[in-house]
CSV table of C-alpha atoms in Angstrom, one decimal:
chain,number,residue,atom,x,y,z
A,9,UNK,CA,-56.1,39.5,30.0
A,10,UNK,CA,-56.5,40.8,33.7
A,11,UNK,CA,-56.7,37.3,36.1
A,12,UNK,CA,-58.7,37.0,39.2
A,13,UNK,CA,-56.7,35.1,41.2
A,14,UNK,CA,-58.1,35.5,44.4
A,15,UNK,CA,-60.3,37.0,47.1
A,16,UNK,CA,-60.0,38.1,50.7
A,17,UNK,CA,-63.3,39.4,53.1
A,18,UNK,CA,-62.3,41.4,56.1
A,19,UNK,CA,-63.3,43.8,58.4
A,20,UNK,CA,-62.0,47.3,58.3
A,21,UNK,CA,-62.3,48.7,61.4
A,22,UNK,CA,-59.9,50.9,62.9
A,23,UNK,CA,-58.5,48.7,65.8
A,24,UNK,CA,-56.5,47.1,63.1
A,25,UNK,CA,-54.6,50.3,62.3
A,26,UNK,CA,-54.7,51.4,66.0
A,27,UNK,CA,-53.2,48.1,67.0
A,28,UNK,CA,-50.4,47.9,64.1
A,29,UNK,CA,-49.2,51.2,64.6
A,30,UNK,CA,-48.6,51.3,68.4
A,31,UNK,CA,-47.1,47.8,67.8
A,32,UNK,CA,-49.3,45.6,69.6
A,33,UNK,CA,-48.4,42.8,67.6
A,34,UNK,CA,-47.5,41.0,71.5
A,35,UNK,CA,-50.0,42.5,73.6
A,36,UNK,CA,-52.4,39.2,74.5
A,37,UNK,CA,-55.1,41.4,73.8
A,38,UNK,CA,-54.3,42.4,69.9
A,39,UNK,CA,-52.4,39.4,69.3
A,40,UNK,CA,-55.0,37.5,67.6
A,41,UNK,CA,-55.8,40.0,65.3
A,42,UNK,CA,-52.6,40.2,63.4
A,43,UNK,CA,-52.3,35.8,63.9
A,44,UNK,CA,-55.6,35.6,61.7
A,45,UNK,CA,-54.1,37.9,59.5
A,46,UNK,CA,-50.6,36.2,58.6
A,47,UNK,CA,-52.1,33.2,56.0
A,48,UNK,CA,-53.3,36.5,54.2
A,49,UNK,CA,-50.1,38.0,54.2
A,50,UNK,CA,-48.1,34.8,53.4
A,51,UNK,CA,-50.5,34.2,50.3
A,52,UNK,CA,-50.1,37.5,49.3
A,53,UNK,CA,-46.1,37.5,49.4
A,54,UNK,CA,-46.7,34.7,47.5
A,55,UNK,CA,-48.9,35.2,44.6
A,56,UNK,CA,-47.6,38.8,44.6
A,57,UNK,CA,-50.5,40.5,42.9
A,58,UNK,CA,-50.6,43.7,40.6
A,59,UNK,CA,-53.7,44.7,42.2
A,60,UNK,CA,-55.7,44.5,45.0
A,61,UNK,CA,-59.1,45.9,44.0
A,62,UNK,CA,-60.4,47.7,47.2
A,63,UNK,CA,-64.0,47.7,48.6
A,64,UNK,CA,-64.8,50.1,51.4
A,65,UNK,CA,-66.8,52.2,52.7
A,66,UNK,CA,-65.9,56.1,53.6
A,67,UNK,CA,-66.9,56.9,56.9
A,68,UNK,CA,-68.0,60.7,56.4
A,69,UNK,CA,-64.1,61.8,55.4
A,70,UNK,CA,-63.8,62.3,52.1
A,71,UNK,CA,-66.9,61.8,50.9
A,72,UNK,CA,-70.0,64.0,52.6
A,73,UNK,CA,-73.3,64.2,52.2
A,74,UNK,CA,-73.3,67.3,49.8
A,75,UNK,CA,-72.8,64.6,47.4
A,76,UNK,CA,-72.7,61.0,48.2
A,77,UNK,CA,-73.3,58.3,45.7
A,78,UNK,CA,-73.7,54.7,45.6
A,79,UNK,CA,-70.7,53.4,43.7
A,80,UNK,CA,-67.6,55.9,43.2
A,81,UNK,CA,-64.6,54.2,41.7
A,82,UNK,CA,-61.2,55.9,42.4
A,83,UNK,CA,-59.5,56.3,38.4
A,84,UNK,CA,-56.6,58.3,40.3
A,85,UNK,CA,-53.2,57.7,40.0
A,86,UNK,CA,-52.2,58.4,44.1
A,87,UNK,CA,-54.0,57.9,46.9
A,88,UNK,CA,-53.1,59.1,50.7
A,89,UNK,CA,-54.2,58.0,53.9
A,90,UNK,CA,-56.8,60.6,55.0
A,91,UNK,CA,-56.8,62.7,58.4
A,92,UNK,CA,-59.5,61.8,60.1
A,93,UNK,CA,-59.7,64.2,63.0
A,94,UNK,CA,-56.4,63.2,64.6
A,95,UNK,CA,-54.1,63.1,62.0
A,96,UNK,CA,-53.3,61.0,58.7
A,97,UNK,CA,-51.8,57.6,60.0
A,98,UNK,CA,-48.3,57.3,58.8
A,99,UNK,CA,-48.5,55.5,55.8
A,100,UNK,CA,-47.3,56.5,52.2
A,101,UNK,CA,-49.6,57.1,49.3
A,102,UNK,CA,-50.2,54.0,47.3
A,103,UNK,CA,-50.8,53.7,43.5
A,104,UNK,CA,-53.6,53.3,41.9
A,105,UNK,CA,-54.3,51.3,38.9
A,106,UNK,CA,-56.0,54.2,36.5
A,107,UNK,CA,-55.7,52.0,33.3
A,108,UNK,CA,-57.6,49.3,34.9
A,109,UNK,CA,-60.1,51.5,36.7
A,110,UNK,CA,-61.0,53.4,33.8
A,111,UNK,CA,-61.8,50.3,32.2
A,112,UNK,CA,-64.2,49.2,34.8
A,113,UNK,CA,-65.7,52.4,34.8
A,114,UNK,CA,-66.5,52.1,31.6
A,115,UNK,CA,-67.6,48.4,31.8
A,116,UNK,CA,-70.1,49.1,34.5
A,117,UNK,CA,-71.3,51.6,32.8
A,118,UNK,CA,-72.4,49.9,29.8
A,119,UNK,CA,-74.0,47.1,32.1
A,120,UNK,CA,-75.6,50.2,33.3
A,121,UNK,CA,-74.6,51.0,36.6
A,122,UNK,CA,-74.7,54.2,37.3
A,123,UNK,CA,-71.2,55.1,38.3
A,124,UNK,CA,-69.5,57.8,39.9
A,125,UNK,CA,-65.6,58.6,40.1
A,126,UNK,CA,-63.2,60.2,41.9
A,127,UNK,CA,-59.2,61.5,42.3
A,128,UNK,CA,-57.5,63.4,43.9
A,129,UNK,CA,-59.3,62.0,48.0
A,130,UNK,CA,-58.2,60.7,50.6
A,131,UNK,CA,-58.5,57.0,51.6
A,132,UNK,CA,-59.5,56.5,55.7
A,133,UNK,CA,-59.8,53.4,57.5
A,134,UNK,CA,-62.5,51.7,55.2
A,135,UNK,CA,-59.6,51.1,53.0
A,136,UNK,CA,-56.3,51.5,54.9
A,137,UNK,CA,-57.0,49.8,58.3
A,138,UNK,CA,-57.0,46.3,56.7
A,139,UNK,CA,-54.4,47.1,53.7
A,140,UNK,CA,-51.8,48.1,55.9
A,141,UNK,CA,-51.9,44.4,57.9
A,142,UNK,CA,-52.7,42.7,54.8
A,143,UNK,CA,-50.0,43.9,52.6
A,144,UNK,CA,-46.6,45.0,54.1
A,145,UNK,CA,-44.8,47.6,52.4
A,146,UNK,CA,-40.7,47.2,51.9
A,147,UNK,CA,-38.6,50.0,52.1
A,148,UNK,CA,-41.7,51.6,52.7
A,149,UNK,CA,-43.4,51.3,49.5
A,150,UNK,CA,-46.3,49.3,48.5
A,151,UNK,CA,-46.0,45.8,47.0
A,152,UNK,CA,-48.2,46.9,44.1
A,153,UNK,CA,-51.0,49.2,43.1
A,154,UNK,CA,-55.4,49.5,44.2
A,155,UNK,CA,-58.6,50.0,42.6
A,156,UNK,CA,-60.8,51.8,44.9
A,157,UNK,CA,-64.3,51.3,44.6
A,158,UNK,CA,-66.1,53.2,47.8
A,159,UNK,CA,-69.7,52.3,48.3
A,160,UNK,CA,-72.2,54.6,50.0
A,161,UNK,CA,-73.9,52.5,52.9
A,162,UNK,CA,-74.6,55.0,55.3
A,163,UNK,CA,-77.2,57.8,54.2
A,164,UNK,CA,-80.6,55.0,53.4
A,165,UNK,CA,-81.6,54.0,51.1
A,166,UNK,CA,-78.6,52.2,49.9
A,167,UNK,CA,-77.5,49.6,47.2
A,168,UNK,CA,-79.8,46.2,48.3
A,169,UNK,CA,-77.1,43.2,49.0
A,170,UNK,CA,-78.3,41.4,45.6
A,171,UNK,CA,-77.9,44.9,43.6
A,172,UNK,CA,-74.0,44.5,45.0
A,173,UNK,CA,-74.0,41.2,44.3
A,174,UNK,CA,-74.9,41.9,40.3
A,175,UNK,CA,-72.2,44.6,40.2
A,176,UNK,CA,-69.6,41.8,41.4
A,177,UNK,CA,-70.5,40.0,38.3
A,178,UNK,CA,-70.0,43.3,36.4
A,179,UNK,CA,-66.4,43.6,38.2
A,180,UNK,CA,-65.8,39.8,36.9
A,181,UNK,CA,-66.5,41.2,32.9
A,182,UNK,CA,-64.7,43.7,33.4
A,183,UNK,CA,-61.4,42.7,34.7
A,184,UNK,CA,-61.5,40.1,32.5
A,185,UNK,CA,-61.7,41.6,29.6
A,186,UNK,CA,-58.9,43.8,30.7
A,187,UNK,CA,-56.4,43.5,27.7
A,188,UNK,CA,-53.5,43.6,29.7
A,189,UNK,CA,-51.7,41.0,31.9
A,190,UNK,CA,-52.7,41.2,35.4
A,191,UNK,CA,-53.3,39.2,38.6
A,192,UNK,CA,-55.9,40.9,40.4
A,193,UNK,CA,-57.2,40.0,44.4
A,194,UNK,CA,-60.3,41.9,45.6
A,195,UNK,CA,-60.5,42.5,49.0
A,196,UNK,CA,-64.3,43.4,50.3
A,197,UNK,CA,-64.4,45.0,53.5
A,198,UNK,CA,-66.2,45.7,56.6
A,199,UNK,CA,-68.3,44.1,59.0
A,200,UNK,CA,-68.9,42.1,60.6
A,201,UNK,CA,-71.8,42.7,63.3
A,202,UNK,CA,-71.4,45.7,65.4
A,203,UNK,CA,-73.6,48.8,66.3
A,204,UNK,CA,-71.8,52.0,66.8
A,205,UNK,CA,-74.6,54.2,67.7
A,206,UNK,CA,-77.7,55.2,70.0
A,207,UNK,CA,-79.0,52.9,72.8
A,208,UNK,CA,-78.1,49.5,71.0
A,209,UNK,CA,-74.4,50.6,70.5
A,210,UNK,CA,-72.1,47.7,71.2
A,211,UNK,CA,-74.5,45.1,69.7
A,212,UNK,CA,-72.8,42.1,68.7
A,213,UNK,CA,-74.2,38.4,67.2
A,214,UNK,CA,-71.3,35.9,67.2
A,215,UNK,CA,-73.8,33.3,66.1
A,216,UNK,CA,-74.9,35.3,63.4
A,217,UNK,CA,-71.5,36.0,62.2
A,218,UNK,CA,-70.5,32.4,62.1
A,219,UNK,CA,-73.4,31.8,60.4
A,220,UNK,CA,-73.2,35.0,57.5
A,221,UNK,CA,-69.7,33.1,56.4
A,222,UNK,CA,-71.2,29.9,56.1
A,223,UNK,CA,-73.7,31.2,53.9
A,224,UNK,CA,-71.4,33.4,52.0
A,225,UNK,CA,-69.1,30.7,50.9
A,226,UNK,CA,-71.7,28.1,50.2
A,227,UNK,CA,-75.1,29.6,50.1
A,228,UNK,CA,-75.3,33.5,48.9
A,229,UNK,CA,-78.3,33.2,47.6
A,230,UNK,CA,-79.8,33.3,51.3
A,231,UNK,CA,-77.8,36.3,52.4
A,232,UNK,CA,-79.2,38.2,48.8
A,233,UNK,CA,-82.9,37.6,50.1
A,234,UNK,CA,-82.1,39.4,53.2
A,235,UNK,CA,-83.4,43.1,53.8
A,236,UNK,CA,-80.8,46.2,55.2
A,237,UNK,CA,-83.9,45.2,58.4
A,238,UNK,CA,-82.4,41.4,58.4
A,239,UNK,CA,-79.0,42.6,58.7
A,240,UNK,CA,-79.2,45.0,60.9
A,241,UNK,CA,-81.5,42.6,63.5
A,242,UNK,CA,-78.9,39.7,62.9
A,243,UNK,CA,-75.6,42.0,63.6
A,244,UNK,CA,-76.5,45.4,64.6
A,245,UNK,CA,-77.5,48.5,62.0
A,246,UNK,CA,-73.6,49.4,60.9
A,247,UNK,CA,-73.4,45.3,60.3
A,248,UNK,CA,-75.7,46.1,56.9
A,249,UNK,CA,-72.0,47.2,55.1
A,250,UNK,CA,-71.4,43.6,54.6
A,251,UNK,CA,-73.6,44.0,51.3
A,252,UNK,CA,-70.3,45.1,50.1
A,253,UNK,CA,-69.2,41.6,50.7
A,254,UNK,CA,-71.8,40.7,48.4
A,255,UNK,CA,-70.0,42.6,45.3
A,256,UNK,CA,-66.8,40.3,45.8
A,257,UNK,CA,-69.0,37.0,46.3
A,258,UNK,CA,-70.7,38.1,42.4
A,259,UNK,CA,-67.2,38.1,41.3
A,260,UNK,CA,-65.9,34.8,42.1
A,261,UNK,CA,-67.5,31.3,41.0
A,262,UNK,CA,-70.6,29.9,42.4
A,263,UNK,CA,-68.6,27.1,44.1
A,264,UNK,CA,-65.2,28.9,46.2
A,265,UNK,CA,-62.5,27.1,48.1
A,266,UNK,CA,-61.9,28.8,51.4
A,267,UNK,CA,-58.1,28.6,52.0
A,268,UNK,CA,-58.3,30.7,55.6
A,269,UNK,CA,-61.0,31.7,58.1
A,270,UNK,CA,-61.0,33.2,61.5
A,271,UNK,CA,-63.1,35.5,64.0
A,272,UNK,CA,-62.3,37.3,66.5
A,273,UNK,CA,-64.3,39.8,68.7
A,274,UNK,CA,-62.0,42.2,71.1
A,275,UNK,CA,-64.6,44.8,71.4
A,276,UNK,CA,-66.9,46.9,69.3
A,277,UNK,CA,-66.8,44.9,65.9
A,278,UNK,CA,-66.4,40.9,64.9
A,279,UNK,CA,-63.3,41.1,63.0
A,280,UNK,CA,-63.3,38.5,60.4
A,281,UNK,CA,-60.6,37.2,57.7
A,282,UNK,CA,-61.2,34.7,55.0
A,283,UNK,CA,-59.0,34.0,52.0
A,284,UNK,CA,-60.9,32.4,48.6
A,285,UNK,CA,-60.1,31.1,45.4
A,286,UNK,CA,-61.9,30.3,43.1
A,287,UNK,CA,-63.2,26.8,41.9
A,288,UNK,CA,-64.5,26.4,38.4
A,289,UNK,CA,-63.8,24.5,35.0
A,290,UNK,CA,-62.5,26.9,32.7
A,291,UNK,CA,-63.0,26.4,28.8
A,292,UNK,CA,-60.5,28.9,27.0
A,293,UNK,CA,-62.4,29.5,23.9
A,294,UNK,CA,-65.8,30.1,25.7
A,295,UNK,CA,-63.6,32.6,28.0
A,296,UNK,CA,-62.0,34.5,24.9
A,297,UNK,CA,-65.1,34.6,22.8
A,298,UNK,CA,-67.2,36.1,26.2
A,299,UNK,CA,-64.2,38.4,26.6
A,300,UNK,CA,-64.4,40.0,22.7
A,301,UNK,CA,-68.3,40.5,23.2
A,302,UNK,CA,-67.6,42.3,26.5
A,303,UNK,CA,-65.1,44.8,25.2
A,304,UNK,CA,-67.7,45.3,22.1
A,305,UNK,CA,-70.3,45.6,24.2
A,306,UNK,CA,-68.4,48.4,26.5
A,307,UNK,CA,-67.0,50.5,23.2
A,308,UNK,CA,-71.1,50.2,21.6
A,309,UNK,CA,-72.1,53.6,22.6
A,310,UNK,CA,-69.1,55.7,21.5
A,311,UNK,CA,-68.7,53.4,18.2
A,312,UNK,CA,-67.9,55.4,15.5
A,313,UNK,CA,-67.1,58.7,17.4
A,314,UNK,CA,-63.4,58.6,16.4
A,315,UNK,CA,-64.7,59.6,12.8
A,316,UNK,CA,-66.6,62.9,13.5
A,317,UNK,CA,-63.7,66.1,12.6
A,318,UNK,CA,-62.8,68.3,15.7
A,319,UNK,CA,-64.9,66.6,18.2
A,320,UNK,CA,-62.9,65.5,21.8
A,321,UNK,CA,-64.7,62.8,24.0
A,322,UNK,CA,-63.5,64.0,27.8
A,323,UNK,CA,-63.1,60.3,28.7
A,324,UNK,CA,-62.1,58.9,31.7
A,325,UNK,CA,-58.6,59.1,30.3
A,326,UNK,CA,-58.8,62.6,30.1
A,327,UNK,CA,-60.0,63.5,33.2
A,328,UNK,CA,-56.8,61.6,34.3
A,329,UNK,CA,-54.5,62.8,32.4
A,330,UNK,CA,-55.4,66.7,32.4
A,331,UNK,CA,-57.3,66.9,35.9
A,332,UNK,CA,-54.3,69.2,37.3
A,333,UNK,CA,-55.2,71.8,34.5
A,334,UNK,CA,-58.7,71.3,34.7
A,335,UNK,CA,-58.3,71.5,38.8
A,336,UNK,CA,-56.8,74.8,38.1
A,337,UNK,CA,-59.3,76.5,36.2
A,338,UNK,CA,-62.1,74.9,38.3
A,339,UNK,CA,-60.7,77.8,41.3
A,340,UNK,CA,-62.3,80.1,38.9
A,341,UNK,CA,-65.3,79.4,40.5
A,342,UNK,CA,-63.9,81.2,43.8
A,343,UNK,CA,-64.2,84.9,43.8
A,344,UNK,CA,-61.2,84.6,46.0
A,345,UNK,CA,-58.8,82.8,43.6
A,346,UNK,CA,-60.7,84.9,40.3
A,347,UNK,CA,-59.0,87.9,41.6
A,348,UNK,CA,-55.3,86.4,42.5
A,349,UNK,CA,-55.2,84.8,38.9
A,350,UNK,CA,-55.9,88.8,37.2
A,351,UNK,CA,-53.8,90.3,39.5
A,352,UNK,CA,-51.2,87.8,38.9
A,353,UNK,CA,-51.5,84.6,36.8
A,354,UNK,CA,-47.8,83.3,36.9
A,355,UNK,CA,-48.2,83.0,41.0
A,356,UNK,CA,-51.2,81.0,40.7
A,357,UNK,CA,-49.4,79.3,37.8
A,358,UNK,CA,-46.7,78.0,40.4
A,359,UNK,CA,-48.7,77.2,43.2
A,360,UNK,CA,-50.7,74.8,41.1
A,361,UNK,CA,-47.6,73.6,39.3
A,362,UNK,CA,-48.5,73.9,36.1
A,363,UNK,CA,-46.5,73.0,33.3
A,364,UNK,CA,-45.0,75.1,30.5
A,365,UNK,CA,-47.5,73.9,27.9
A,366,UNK,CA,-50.2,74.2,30.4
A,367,UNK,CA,-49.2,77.6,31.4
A,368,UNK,CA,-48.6,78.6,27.6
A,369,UNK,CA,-52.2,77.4,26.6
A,370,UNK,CA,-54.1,80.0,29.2
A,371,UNK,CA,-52.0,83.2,29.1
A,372,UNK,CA,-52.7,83.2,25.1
A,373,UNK,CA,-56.4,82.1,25.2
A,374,UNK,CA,-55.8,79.3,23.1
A,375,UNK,CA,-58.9,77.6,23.4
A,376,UNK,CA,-58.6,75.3,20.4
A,377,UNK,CA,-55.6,73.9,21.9
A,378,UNK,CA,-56.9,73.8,25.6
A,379,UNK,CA,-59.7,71.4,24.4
A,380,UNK,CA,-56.9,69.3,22.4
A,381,UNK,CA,-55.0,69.1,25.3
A,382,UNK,CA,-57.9,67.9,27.8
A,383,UNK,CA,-59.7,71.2,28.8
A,384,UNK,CA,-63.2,70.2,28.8
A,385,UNK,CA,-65.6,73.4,27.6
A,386,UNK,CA,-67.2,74.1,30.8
A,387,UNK,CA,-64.0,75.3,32.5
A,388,UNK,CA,-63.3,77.3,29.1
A,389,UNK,CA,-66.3,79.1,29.8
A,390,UNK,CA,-65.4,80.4,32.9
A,391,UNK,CA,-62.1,81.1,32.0
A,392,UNK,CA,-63.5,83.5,29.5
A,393,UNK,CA,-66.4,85.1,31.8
A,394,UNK,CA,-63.2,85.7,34.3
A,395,UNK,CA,-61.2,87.5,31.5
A,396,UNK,CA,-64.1,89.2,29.7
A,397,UNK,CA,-64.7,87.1,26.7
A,398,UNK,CA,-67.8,85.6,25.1
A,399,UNK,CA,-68.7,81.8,24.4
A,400,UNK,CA,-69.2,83.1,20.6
A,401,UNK,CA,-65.3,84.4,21.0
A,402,UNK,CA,-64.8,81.1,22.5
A,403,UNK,CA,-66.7,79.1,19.8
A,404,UNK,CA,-65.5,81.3,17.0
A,405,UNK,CA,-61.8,80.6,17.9
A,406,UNK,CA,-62.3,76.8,18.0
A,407,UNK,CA,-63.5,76.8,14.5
A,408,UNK,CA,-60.5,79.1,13.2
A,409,UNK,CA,-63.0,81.7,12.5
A,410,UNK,CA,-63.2,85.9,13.0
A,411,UNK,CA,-66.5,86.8,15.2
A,412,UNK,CA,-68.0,87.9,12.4
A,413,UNK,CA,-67.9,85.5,10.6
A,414,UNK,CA,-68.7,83.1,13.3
A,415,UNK,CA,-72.4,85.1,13.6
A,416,UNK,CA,-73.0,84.9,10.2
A,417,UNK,CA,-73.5,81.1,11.0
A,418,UNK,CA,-76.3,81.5,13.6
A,419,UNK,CA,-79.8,82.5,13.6
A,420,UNK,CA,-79.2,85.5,15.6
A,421,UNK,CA,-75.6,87.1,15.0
A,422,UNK,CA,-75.4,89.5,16.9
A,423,UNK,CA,-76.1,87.8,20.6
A,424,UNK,CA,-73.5,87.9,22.7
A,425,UNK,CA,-73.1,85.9,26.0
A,426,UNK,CA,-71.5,84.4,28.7
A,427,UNK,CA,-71.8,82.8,32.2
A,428,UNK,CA,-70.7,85.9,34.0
A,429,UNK,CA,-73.1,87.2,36.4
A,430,UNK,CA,-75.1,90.6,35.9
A,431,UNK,CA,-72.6,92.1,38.1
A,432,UNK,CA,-69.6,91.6,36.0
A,433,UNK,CA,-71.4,91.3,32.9
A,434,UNK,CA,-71.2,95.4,32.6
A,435,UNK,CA,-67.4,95.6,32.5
A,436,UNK,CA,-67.1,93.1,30.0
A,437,UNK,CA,-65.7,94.8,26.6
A,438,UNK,CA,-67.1,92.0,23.9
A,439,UNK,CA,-65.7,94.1,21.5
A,440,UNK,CA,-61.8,93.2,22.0
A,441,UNK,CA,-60.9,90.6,19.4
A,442,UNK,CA,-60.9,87.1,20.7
A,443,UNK,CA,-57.5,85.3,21.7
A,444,UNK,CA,-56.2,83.3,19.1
């Protein structure tokens, strides 16, 4: 099973990049940022984790406010540093951990929290800031792989400190019940008390901060009373993000051991780092008995699917393993990109860098096999109202039936219909025999 071996709580603000990449590692100024940081790095170098599961917050980059949820856990497979008006930092991509993401996705889920997920974005300084002090890369690669898990604090209302304290618990399930071997750290990020906007910008609480770590290793029971009001009196209105802290405090023990702690305050933010393990009496065969429950528990609602003929689940796996095709024929939604691919499917082909089975599948229509390979319908659909063709052709050549004889299964045979607008509708010839 997945291990939680430790936790570190820092800030993530973007004088830690800033400072390591104009090497200020000297400069009497930044110097005692990177020194708090160094424990940290030592432990990590030696523990060597598999995973660092990420905590952050995006600060209006990749995520906008056309859609912003609470909780949106990266199931990716990549993930670059994001340009965030002056350029991406210089920093590779680094892995992520889709196996183990998909399965907390789907943990959370069946604890019922409502998630979101995402691939395919950019990560900015919520998550890069601290990872690039915390874990140097060799040769320029990253020592191992993330779980992103970005929380939306900054359109109200937002997740309450003791709702992000429940999901930690729901992050402690579901790692361990992970079937496979790993060491997992989670780092939570942000804070600690700083105001970044209006009259009050450049509030800071010193106090308070010393004060919010002594209750969050020994007394988090105090700091999940407190209102998004309380937090933002105590350390300024951006200071509420520490509630993120509270997701990483549900997922250790009641009772932590702090290895490392130290504040500093150069400017805007107090930049805190504190290392954690764990400190708890484990009984094995309570552990592996809790562990079989869980994973019954998170396969309960889809128990039983496996035995219904010709029905496809688009999973999280799926999404994962086919989002490049499914990508693709998502442009079909752009009048734009609708008229490239007629004119000239191959070119749009290569530019998305499909492959030859991927390629194969559209030009022939073959919509059995595109939802066998990871097509989910919905993009089917609009592949067909692009190229003239009905859902009933669509339906009819799933089954491995004619039209007509598709028809002679419904109500009303003879309507036909798509999601093509009125305006295309006209041109459409349902009378050309559907793509096999």
């Amino acid at each position: 099973m997945a291990n939680i071996i430790g936790a570190i709580a820092c800030s993530h603000t973007p004088t830690i990049g800033f400072a390591l990449d104009a090497a200020k590692q000297q400069d009497a100024v930044w110097a005692p940022i990177f020194k708090a940081f160094e424990p940290v790095q030592q432990w990590l170098a030696e523990k060597k984790p598999d995973v660092l599961l990420v905590i952050y917050n995006d600060h209006v980059t990749s995520f906008f406010f056309d859609h912003y949820s609470a909780f949106a856990l990266g199931i990716g497979e990549s993930y670059p540093a994001a340009d965030e008006g002056g350029g991406a930092r210089d920093l590779p991509p680094v892995a992520g951990h889709a196996g183990l993401a998909r399965h907390i996705g789907a943990s959370l889920m069946a604890d019922e929290f409502d998630m979101s997920f995402f691939q395919d974005k950019a990560l900015d300084h919520g998550c890069f800031s601290p990872l690039s002090i915390l874990w140097p890369r060799a040769n320029g690669a990253w020592p191992g792989s993330i779980v992103p898990l970005q929380m939306g604090v900054l359109q109200f209302p937002v997740p309450s400190a003791r709702r992000c304290y429940k999901l930690g618990q729901g992050l402690r399930r579901a790692i361990e019940s992970y079937p496979e071997d790993l060491n997992v750290v989670l780092v939570a990020t942000g804070g600690l008390s700083h105001q970044v906007h209006g009259e009050r910008a450049g509030f800071n609480n010193t106090p308070w901060d010393h004060q919010f770590l002594d209750l969050f290793e020994n007394d988090p029971e105090t700091l999940l009373n407190m209102t998004h009001a309380d937090f933002a009196r105590l350390g300024g209105w951006e200071s509420a993000e520490v509630v993120m802290w509270m997701a990483m405090r549900g997922a250790m023990s009641a009772k932590l051991h702090c290895l490392h702690r130290e504040y500093y305050l150069p400017s805007m933010t107090g930049i805190a780092v504190a290392l954690y393990e764990n400190v708890a009496t484990v009984d094995a065969a309570l552990t592996a008995r809790a562990i079989e429950q869980h994973r019954a528990h998170i396969a309960h609602q889809t128990h039983g699917v496996e035995e219904l003929p010709g029905t496809y689940p688009f999973t999280l796996e799926t999404s994962v393993r086919a989002y490049r095709v499914n990508k693709y024929l998502h442009q079909l939604i752009d009048p734009g990109f609708r008229a490239r691919f007629l004119a000239s499917p191959e070119a749009t082909y290569d530019a998305a860098q499909l492959t030859t089975e991927e390629r194969e599948l559209i030009s022939t229509r073959n919509w059995r096999g595109m939802i066998q390979y990871g097509v989910i319908f919905f993009l089917l659909e609009k592949l067909g109202a692009a190229v003239g063709v009905s859902n009933l052709h669509i339906y009819a050549a799933m089954r491995g039936q004619s039209l007509a004889d598709f028809q002679q299964t419904r109500n009303a045979p003879g309507a036909l219909y798509s999601v093509a607008s009125t305006s295309t509708a006209g041109a459409t010839n349902w009378d050309k025999p559907a793509a096999k």
